[in-house]
Amino acid sequence: MQSYPILLLLGQLASAQVTDPLQYVDQLVGSSNGGNVFSGATLPYGMAKAVADTNSSSNQGGFTTDGSNVTGFSSMHDSGTGGNPSLGDFALFPYTGCVNDTVDGCIFPKLDRATPFVNSSLQASPGYFSLTLQSGVNVAMTTAQHTSLFRFTFPSSTAPTYGNTSTPSNSPLILLDLTDLADSRQDNATISVDAATGRMTGSSRFLPSFGTGNYVAYFCADFSGPAVRDNGIFVNSRASSDVKILTISRGINSRPLPGGAWVRFKDSSPVTVRTGLSFISSDQACSLAENEIPAFDFDATQSAAVSAWRAKLSPISVATTGLNKSVLKNFYSGIYRTMVNPQNYTGVIPLVSADEIWFDSFYCIWDLFRSQLPFLTILDTFSVVDMINGMLSIYKYQGWLPDCHMSLCKGYTQGGSNADNVIADAFLKINNSGIDWDLAYEAVKKDAEEEPYDWCCEGRGGLDSWKSLDYIPVQDFDYKGFGTMTRSVSRTLEYSYNDFCISQLANGLGNQGDQEHYQQTSENWANLFRSDQTSYTSNNTDTGFTGFFQPKYLNQTWAFQDPLHCSNIDTDPNSICSLQNNAAETFESSIWEYSFFVPHDQARLISTFGGPKAFVRRLDYLHDQKITYIGNEPAFLTVFQYHYAGRPALSAKRSHFYIPQYFQPTPDGLPGNDDSGAMGSFVAFSMIGLFPNPGQDVYLITPPYFASVNITSPVTGKTACIRNVGFDASYQNIYIQKATLNGEPYTKNWIDHSFFTEGKELVLYLGRNESSWGTHVADLPPSLSAYQGF
Ligand SMILES: *[C@@H]1O[C@H](CO)[C@@H](O)[C@H](O)[C@H]1NC(C)=O
Ligand SMILES: *[C@@H]1O[C@H](CO)[C@@H](O)[C@H](O)[C@H]1NC(C)=O
Ligand SMILES: *[C@@H]1O[C@H](CO)[C@@H](O)[C@H](O)[C@H]1NC(C)=O
Ligand SMILES: *[C@@H]1O[C@H](CO)[C@@H](O)[C@H](O)[C@H]1NC(C)=O
Ligand SMILES: *[C@@H]1O[C@H](CO)[C@@H](O)[C@H](O)[C@H]1NC(C)=O
Ligand SMILES: *[C@@H]1O[C@H](CO)[C@@H](O)[C@H](O)[C@H]1NC(C)=O
Ligand SMILES: *[C@@H]1O[C@H](CO)[C@@H](O)[C@H](O)[C@H]1NC(C)=O
Ligand SMILES: *[C@@H]1O[C@H](CO)[C@@H](O)[C@H](O)[C@H]1NC(C)=O
Ligand SMILES: *[C@@H]1O[C@H](CO)[C@@H](O)[C@H](O)[C@H]1NC(C)=O
Ligand SMILES: *[C@@H]1O[C@H](CO)[C@@H](O)[C@H](O)[C@H]1NC(C)=O
Ligand SMILES: *[C@@H]1O[C@H](CO)[C@@H](O)[C@H](O)[C@H]1NC(C)=O
Ligand SMILES: *[C@@H]1O[C@H](CO)[C@@H](O)[C@H](O)[C@H]1NC(C)=O
């Protein structure tokens, strides 16, 4: 009786493909263990991002599933970031009633009101998030582009009430707090509440979470539901219905003084709160809210969000044959996260005219250029066009392309001017006439030629030395521009690649002189290669490899940094590896890992390391000894660099070494900060079996994790297909024996973007052992120099 339907189900699965990708999206992936993912309700690239905020020390994305308490429900967030907690502006918080039925009987300060939620009540799906607080109040939320909608459902009077039995359950109160996650509120935040309707309007100045300057956000909150009983403002733990307007000081303490407004209702039927958002004015916030969610219709708002997500995820379809559902969850949750950030702020910011595209939360391009933006270039091409136009708006109005940017503010640069890579990648793959490529060229050339006075947050530092010495010296002498004088090795490597990207753009735009010049400077990485440098582990074991990048002084003599310093196996507790002014000459990683960062001239790097065999041994050592850390973006490309040494099989093997071991579709399943969807895109690209070398029109071929994958290009409407013949869901057959492209034998181990736009079909024949497919020099991806020693 039972076995028959189960067999039937299996039979259906055997030939099935994904029908609705949304069923596989789990927004709670990365909600603990430092993933810092935004788990709440949002539209793709939406500005309104509603979720419960917790007081976790890892609440950068607002919500966490680490047992922390809920402090409120706010409307603006970033996703996956490090740095300080981002945004979290304008939290709401509900009470079933106030103790003794007096407003002072409700708890206003954020720290004091923090309360557990019921674990089993937690629900998150595209466009939706809800949970029930310990008080019994259920809070469900959904969003439009600039407006969140929260539905508060209060328990019936028989259900437990908050804290104290003398708390009535028939006169709920909802407060709005002039706060953000990081407690960064500055002077003169304001709020006013309309006595008749309870409408709250106001603004506050906050600090960006990883950058300079500050920004002002405006809101407009409307309440729908039971009749308003009374309303007013609160300061610290005291409230009054006699006062309707508050302007509050920053104060001198480490946290700003709590302040905001509240509204109390005549009965406990559900209350819907609609919060409009703007960077221009409260009036705009009100009118956006009125236009986007005119009738407070929760279901209609949610279903519009669901449709928007379905449209974004549907161009990619995979066969589910034989697969564990967790594989599909890993894949589609990863893809979902690539479209949460950056955020579309077009029309709601000062500075630029209303129709000028403005994207923000490029957080940070050092992370995004490697796979997130290249992934979107395939699946959501026109949004990448908008994002690049957004970067060009930032260039026009703030003088420089962004490297990291959030909340209208300049963020901290981590290494090179990596928007150059993004622009080259798009130029080669999209070549869209909606982008002013001459302006884009002007902007990347400014990065290369003009040193900003303060290169903390834009452009490059040390350009005089770069131009005269052809590397960035350690302890540089730089009196023209100022920034953190570290990272001389990783900056040299990144600037070299940035210049290669610029040379490709120059080439495409017909500027031969510039093309040659930047191609030449793109070889500057070689000037920091010290051929006799050895590397010993902390227990003094010789790694067996000689020849590493090293820092070099202005006088052209070598300085020294242990090649394993700041690696994942660096055991020195005193190592300082980030943006501190006494940090290393490599940013957030080791010389060992950065050794492979010559994405444009792998042929010369392979020769430099002693040929393909030595290169493969070194790459194996990097991964096997866990020198690299897959939870940070510089590791991504190293997984697939075996292709350049003619060993594509080893890339496939290495990809399965990391997935799912280090990337699982569980709340604690990410190896580090998602970084705006960077980790998600690494999973997605690895699983479709085409990994980009970002900034070049190259995808490295490995077998997909599915029997087949279809991807429809939004530009041409054509569908590209990758099919695995001999697919086995236990991933023993992961080695390509032969391949065909549109029916013709194909031996190259890489493919270009026309695969997607022209809707080609790639068929891979799989086996259990490495074959000679893709191993010959003619099969290898492009490289600036010629391959030698193969
Ligand atoms: C969260 O709140 C609890 C209880 O007030 C407190 O002990 C803890 O330090 C808070 N955590 C953070 C990160 O603020
Ligand atoms: C709820 O889940 C969190 C995180 O998994 C856990 O720490 C906490 O103990 C759970 N609470 C209950 C009541 O089960
Ligand atoms: C509630 O009323 C009781 C009895 O009058 C009083 O002792 C208590 O302080 C009141 N609590 C609040 C929060 O007002
Ligand atoms: C959460 O709040 C409850 C009740 O207010 C408190 O007992 C508990 O310590 C808090 N937990 C954390 C992790 O802050
Ligand atoms: C509720 O508050 C009242 C007044 O403060 C107090 O007498 C009573 O013990 C409290 N009850 C509980 C269950 O905490
Ligand atoms: C805040 O407002 C007060 C009173 O209008 C004014 O004196 C002060 O300069 C303002 N602060 C800022 C930072 O604008
Ligand atoms: C891919 O497209 C082909 C042709 O339309 C179709 O037959 C196949 O079922 C699709 N596969 C997937 C996984 O969607
Ligand atoms: C599916 O994968 C998950 C996570 O890797 C694993 O825990 C589970 O046992 C797998 N289920 C089956 C039926 O293989
Ligand atoms: C960004 O917002 C503008 C204004 O609403 C809209 O025209 C544009 O299509 C949006 N772009 C994306 C990629 O969402
Ligand atoms: C971009 O498109 C233009 C016009 O279609 C074409 O002439 C040019 O060669 C293309 N550039 C690249 C790099 O593909
Ligand atoms: C020393 O370190 C290397 C590399 O980490 C390791 O393989 C080896 O087992 C270690 N040897 C000892 C004696 O600990
Ligand atoms: C080069 O400069 C470094 C750092 O100032 C110094 O230690 C070294 O002695 C100099 N070498 C020569 C040859 O001048």
PDB file of N, CA, C and O and ligand atoms in Angstrom, residues 55 67-69 114-116 134 162, ligand 4:
ATOM      1  N   ASN A  55      20.228  40.838  18.844  1.00  0.00           N
ATOM      2  CA  ASN A  55      21.372  41.521  19.458  1.00  0.00           C
ATOM      3  C   ASN A  55      22.614  40.630  19.439  1.00  0.00           C
ATOM      4  O   ASN A  55      23.480  40.753  20.291  1.00  0.00           O
ATOM      5  N   GLY A  67      20.469  31.869  18.704  1.00  0.00           N
ATOM      6  CA  GLY A  67      19.922  31.937  20.047  1.00  0.00           C
ATOM      7  C   GLY A  67      19.842  33.339  20.608  1.00  0.00           C
ATOM      8  O   GLY A  67      19.475  33.526  21.764  1.00  0.00           O
ATOM      9  N   SER A  68      20.163  34.351  19.794  1.00  0.00           N
ATOM     10  CA  SER A  68      20.092  35.732  20.280  1.00  0.00           C
ATOM     11  C   SER A  68      18.649  36.220  20.296  1.00  0.00           C
ATOM     12  O   SER A  68      17.795  35.706  19.579  1.00  0.00           O
ATOM     13  N   ASN A  69      18.420  37.239  21.094  1.00  0.00           N
ATOM     14  CA  ASN A  69      17.075  37.806  21.245  1.00  0.00           C
ATOM     15  C   ASN A  69      16.758  38.844  20.176  1.00  0.00           C
ATOM     16  O   ASN A  69      17.661  39.458  19.607  1.00  0.00           O
ATOM     17  N   ALA A 114      14.804  43.500  24.416  1.00  0.00           N
ATOM     18  CA  ALA A 114      15.218  42.312  23.655  1.00  0.00           C
ATOM     19  C   ALA A 114      14.575  41.068  24.235  1.00  0.00           C
ATOM     20  O   ALA A 114      14.602  40.843  25.443  1.00  0.00           O
ATOM     21  N   THR A 115      14.004  40.256  23.374  1.00  0.00           N
ATOM     22  CA  THR A 115      13.205  39.139  23.846  1.00  0.00           C
ATOM     23  C   THR A 115      13.364  37.924  22.930  1.00  0.00           C
ATOM     24  O   THR A 115      13.602  38.091  21.737  1.00  0.00           O
ATOM     25  N   PRO A 116      13.267  36.734  23.468  1.00  0.00           N
ATOM     26  CA  PRO A 116      13.382  35.537  22.624  1.00  0.00           C
ATOM     27  C   PRO A 116      12.200  35.406  21.656  1.00  0.00           C
ATOM     28  O   PRO A 116      11.141  35.984  21.894  1.00  0.00           O
ATOM     29  N   GLN A 134       8.239  35.688  22.102  1.00  0.00           N
ATOM     30  CA  GLN A 134       7.837  34.977  23.307  1.00  0.00           C
ATOM     31  C   GLN A 134       6.542  35.548  23.893  1.00  0.00           C
ATOM     32  O   GLN A 134       5.769  34.848  24.530  1.00  0.00           O
ATOM     33  N   TYR A 162       3.011  39.472  27.726  1.00  0.00           N
ATOM     34  CA  TYR A 162       4.404  39.773  27.979  1.00  0.00           C
ATOM     35  C   TYR A 162       4.654  40.035  29.448  1.00  0.00           C
ATOM     36  O   TYR A 162       4.055  40.918  30.061  1.00  0.00           O
TER      37      TYR A 162
HETATM   38  C1  LIG B   4      16.954  36.822  26.023  1.00  0.00           C
HETATM   39  O1  LIG B   4      15.975  37.435  26.816  1.00  0.00           O
HETATM   40  C2  LIG B   4      15.620  36.645  27.913  1.00  0.00           C
HETATM   41  C3  LIG B   4      14.397  37.269  28.580  1.00  0.00           C
HETATM   42  O2  LIG B   4      14.366  38.629  28.431  1.00  0.00           O
HETATM   43  C4  LIG B   4      16.795  36.575  28.840  1.00  0.00           C
HETATM   44  O3  LIG B   4      16.480  35.802  29.962  1.00  0.00           O
HETATM   45  C5  LIG B   4      17.930  35.895  28.085  1.00  0.00           C
HETATM   46  O4  LIG B   4      19.110  35.915  28.853  1.00  0.00           O
HETATM   47  C6  LIG B   4      18.227  36.622  26.790  1.00  0.00           C
HETATM   48  N1  LIG B   4      19.133  35.803  26.011  1.00  0.00           N
HETATM   49  C7  LIG B   4      20.182  36.315  25.352  1.00  0.00           C
HETATM   50  C8  LIG B   4      21.007  35.345  24.606  1.00  0.00           C
HETATM   51  O5  LIG B   4      20.437  37.500  25.361  1.00  0.00           O
END
